[in-house]
Tab-separated table of C-alpha atoms in Angstrom:
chain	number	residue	atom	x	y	z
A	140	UNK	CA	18.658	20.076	88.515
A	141	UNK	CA	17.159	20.626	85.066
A	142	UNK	CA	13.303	22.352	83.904
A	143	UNK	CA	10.974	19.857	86.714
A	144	UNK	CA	13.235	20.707	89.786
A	145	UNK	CA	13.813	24.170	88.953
A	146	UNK	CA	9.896	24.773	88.456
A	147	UNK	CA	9.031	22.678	91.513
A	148	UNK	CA	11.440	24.738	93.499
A	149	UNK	CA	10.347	28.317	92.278
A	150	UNK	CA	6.549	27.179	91.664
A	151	UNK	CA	5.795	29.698	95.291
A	152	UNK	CA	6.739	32.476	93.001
A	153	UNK	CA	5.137	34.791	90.288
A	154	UNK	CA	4.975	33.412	87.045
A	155	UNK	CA	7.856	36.171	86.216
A	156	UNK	CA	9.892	34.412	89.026
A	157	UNK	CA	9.159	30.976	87.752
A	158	UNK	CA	10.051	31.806	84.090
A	159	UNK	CA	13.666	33.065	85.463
A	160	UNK	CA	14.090	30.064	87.057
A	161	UNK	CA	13.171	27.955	83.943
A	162	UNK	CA	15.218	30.085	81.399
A	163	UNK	CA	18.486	30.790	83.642
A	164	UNK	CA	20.568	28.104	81.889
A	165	UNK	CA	20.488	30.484	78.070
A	166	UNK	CA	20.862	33.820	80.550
A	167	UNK	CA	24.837	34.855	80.337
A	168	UNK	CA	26.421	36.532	82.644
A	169	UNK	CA	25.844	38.566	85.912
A	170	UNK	CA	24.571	41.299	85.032
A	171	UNK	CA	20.616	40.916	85.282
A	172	UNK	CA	20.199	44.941	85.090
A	173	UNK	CA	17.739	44.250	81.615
A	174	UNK	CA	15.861	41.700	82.640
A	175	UNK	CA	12.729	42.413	85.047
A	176	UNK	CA	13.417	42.599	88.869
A	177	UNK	CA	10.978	39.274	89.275
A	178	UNK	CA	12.650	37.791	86.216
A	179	UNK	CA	16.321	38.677	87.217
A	180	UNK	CA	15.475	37.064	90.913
A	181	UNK	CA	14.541	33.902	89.328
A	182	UNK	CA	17.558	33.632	87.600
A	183	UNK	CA	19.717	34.174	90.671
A	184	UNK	CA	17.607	31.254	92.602
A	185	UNK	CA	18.247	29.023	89.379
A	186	UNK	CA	21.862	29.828	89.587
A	187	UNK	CA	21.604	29.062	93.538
A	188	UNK	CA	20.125	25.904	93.500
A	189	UNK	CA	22.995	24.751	90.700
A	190	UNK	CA	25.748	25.841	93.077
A	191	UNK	CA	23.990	23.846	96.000
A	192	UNK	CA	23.374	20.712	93.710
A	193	UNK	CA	26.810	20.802	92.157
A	194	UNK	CA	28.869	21.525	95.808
A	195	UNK	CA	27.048	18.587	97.578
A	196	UNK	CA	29.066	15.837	98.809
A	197	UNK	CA	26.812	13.270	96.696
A	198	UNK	CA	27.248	14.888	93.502
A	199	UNK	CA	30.894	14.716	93.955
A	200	UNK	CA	30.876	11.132	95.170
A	201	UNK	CA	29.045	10.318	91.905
A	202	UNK	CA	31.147	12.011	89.617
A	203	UNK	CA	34.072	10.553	91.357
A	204	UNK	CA	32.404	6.812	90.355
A	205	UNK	CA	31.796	7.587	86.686
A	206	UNK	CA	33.797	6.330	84.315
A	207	UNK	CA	36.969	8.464	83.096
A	208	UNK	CA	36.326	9.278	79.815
A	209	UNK	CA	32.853	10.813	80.579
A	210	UNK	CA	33.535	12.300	84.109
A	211	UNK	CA	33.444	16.050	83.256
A	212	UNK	CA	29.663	15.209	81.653
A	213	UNK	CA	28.057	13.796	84.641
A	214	UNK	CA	26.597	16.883	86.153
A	215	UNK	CA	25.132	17.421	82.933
A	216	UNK	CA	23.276	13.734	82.702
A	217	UNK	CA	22.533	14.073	86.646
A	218	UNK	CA	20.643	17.420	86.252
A	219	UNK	CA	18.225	14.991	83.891
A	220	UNK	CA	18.311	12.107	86.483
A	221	UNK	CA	17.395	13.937	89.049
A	222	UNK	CA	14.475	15.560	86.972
A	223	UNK	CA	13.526	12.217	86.271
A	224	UNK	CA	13.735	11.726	90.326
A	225	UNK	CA	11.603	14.595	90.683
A	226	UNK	CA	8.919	13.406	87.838
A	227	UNK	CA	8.521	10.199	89.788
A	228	UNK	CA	7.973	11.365	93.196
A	229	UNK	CA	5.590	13.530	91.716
A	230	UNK	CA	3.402	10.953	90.021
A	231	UNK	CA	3.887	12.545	86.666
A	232	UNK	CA	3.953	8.854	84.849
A	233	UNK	CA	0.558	8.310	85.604
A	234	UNK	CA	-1.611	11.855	86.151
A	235	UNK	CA	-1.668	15.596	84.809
A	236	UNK	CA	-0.089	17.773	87.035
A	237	UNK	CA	-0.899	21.357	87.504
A	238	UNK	CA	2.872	22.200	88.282
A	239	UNK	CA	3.779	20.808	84.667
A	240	UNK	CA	0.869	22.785	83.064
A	241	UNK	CA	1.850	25.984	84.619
A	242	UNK	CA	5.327	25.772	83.788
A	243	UNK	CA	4.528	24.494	79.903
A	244	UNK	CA	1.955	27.540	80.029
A	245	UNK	CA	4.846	30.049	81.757
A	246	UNK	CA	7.550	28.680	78.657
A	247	UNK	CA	4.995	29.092	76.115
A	248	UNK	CA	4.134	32.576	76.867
A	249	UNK	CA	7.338	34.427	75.532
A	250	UNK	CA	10.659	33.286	73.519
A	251	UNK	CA	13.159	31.769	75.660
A	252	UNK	CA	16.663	33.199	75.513
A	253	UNK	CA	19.835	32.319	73.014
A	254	UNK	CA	19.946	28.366	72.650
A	255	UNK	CA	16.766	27.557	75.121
A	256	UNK	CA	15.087	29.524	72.204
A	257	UNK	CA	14.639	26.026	69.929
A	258	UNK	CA	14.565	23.758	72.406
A	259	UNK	CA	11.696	24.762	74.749
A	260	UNK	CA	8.788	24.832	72.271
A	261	UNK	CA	9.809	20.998	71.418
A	262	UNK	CA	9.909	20.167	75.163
A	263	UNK	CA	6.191	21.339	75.915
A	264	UNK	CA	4.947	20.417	72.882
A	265	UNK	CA	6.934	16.588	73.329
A	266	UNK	CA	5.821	17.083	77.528
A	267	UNK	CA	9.584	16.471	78.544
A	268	UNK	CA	8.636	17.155	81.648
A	269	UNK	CA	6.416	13.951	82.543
A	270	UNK	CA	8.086	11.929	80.044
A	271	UNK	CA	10.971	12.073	82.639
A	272	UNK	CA	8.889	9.731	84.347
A	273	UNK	CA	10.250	7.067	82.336
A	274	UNK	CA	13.929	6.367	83.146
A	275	UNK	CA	14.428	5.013	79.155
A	276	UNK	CA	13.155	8.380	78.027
A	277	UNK	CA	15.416	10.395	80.652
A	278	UNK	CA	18.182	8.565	79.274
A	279	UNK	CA	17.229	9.154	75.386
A	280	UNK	CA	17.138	13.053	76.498
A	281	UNK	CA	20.467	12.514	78.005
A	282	UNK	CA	22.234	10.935	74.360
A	283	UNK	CA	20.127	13.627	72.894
A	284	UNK	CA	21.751	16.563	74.682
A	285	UNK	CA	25.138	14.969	73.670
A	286	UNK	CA	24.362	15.015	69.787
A	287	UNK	CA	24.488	18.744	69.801
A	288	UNK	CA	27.692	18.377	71.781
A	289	UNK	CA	30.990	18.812	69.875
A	290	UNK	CA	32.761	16.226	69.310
A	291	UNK	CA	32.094	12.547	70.378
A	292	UNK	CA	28.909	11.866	72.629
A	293	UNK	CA	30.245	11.462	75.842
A	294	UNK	CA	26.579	11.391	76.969
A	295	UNK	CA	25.337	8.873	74.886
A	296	UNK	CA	28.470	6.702	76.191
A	297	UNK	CA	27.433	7.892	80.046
A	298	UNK	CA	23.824	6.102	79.614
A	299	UNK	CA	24.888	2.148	80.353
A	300	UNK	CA	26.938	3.866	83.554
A	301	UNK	CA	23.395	5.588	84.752
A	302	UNK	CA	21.554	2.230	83.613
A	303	UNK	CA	23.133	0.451	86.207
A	304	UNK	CA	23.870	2.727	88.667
A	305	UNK	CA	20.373	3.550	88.679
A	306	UNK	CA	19.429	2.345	92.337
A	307	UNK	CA	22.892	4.125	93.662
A	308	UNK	CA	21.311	7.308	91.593
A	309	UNK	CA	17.829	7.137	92.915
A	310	UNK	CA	19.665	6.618	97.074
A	311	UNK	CA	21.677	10.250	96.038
A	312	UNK	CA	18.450	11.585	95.070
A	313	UNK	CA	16.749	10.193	98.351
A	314	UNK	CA	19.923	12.619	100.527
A	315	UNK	CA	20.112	15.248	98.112
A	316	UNK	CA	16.304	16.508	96.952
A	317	UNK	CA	15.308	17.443	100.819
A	318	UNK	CA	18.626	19.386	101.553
A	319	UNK	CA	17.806	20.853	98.112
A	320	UNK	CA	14.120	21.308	99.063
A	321	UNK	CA	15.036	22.573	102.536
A	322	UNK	CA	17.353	25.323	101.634
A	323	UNK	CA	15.783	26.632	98.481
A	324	UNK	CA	12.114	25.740	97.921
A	325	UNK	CA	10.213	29.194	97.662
A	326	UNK	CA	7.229	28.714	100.030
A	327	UNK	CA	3.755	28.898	99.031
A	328	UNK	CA	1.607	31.360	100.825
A	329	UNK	CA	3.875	31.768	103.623
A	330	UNK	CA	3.967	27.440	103.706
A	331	UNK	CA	6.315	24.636	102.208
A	332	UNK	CA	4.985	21.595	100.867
A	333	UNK	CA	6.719	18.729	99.880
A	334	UNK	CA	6.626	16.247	96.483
């Protein structure tokens, strides 16, 4: 899961809680003793809901189905696809969303951590988070994140694999997101509510 499912997850939190979640992936390291107590709890719920994603039995059918070469970067592209899941079930192609203004106004409160540091001012100001929407732009993000990458872009060859596995993707989502939403969505006033 990537920025959208991480804030739609943690969005029954404080604003401290949410911004842990969002900033977990630049956070090294387990010990959270420096970081605020709200903070340091969203970063363990980020870190959660990765080990849930990446230990479910259609992650690792996926990964098993990508091509060789790329294999060990398809949890990367897939915490994009997913978003890109998420955007759509949200309606984010075609309406504002108060979700994606509170997280843009959360990220744009205080510097994010080591490398999030650059990228997160370009991502609110761009609005990543509904242009994941679109799957074109999910995958442009995905050959993007593979240009800072050593080496080749492994990414950037992954795309024509997501292109047409794209309906396979979007089934995975369909089993995944309410296990995902069902073990780890932080309720709202005492409630859940779904996408």
């Amino acid at each position: 899961m990537n920025f959208l499912a991480h804030a739609w997850l943690a969005r029954g939190g404080s604003d401290d809680f949410l911004w842990g979640n969002l900033i977990a992936d630049g956070v090294k390291g387990s010990d959270l003793a420096n970081w605020p107590e709200e903070v340091a709890r969203g970063i363990r719920h980020h870190r959660r809901v990765d080990a849930f994603v990446d230990a479910h039995p259609v992650v690792s059918e996926l990964q098993r189905s990508a091509p060789g070469a790329q294999r060990r970067y398809v949890g990367i592209a897939l915490d994009l696809v997913w978003d890109h899941f998420v955007a759509r079930e949200l309606g984010l192609a075609t309406c504002p969303s108060p979700l994606v203004r509170r997280t843009y106004r959360v990220l744009a409160a205080r510097r994010a951590p080591a490398r999030l540091a650059v990228m997160v001012p370009v991502l609110v100001e761009q609005d990543w988070l509904c242009g994941y929407a679109d799957f074109d732009f999910t995958c442009r993000a995905i050959a993007g994140i593979g240009r800072r990458l050593s080496g080749p872009n492994r990414l950037a060859e992954l795309v024509p694999w997501l292109e047409r596995e794209h309906e396979r993707l979007d089934q995975a989502f369909q089993r995944l997101w309410p296990e995902v939403c069902g073990a780890l969505e932080v309720p709202i006033e005492g409630r859940v509510t779904r996408p």
